[in-house]
């Protein structure tokens, strides 16, 4: 299996389990906020939103 096929499979799985991926994204963002004392909370929130949007808009 080449890299492109592997990437496509990962995208398909992420889209099929978007609710679980969203939860993981939220937990990761919360951890970053905790470790940085929310110094970058606005940037973390933007990154979380972008990641969730990307999962939902895959072809």
Short mmCIF file of N, CA and C in Angstrom, two decimals, residues 23-35 41 44-45 47-48:
data_model
loop_
_atom_site.label_atom_id
_atom_site.label_comp_id
_atom_site.label_asym_id
_atom_site.label_seq_id
_atom_site.Cartn_x
_atom_site.Cartn_y
_atom_site.Cartn_z
N UNK A 23 -14.07 14.51 19.52
CA UNK A 23 -13.78 14.38 20.94
C UNK A 23 -12.27 14.40 21.19
N UNK A 24 -11.52 13.71 20.35
CA UNK A 24 -10.06 13.70 20.48
C UNK A 24 -9.47 15.09 20.24
N UNK A 25 -10.00 15.80 19.26
CA UNK A 25 -9.55 17.16 18.98
C UNK A 25 -9.81 18.06 20.18
N UNK A 26 -10.99 17.93 20.77
CA UNK A 26 -11.33 18.74 21.95
C UNK A 26 -10.40 18.42 23.12
N UNK A 27 -10.14 17.15 23.35
CA UNK A 27 -9.25 16.75 24.45
C UNK A 27 -7.84 17.27 24.24
N UNK A 28 -7.36 17.19 23.00
CA UNK A 28 -6.02 17.70 22.70
C UNK A 28 -5.95 19.20 22.93
N UNK A 29 -6.97 19.92 22.48
CA UNK A 29 -7.01 21.37 22.69
C UNK A 29 -7.06 21.72 24.16
N UNK A 30 -7.85 20.99 24.92
CA UNK A 30 -7.93 21.22 26.36
C UNK A 30 -6.58 21.00 27.03
N UNK A 31 -5.86 19.98 26.60
CA UNK A 31 -4.55 19.69 27.16
C UNK A 31 -3.57 20.83 26.85
N UNK A 32 -3.60 21.32 25.62
CA UNK A 32 -2.72 22.44 25.25
C UNK A 32 -3.08 23.67 26.09
N UNK A 33 -4.37 23.95 26.23
CA UNK A 33 -4.79 25.09 27.05
C UNK A 33 -4.31 24.94 28.49
N UNK A 34 -4.42 23.73 29.02
CA UNK A 34 -3.98 23.47 30.39
C UNK A 34 -2.48 23.68 30.54
N UNK A 35 -1.71 23.14 29.61
CA UNK A 35 -0.25 23.22 29.70
C UNK A 35 0.27 24.64 29.47
N UNK A 41 -5.26 30.20 23.85
CA UNK A 41 -6.60 29.62 23.74
C UNK A 41 -7.30 30.01 22.44
N UNK A 44 -5.71 27.99 19.68
CA UNK A 44 -6.08 26.58 19.85
C UNK A 44 -7.51 26.36 19.38
N UNK A 45 -8.41 27.25 19.77
CA UNK A 45 -9.80 27.13 19.36
C UNK A 45 -9.94 27.20 17.84
N UNK A 47 -7.65 26.40 15.64
CA UNK A 47 -7.09 25.16 15.09
C UNK A 47 -8.07 23.99 15.26
N UNK A 48 -8.73 23.94 16.40
CA UNK A 48 -9.72 22.88 16.63
C UNK A 48 -10.86 23.00 15.62
#
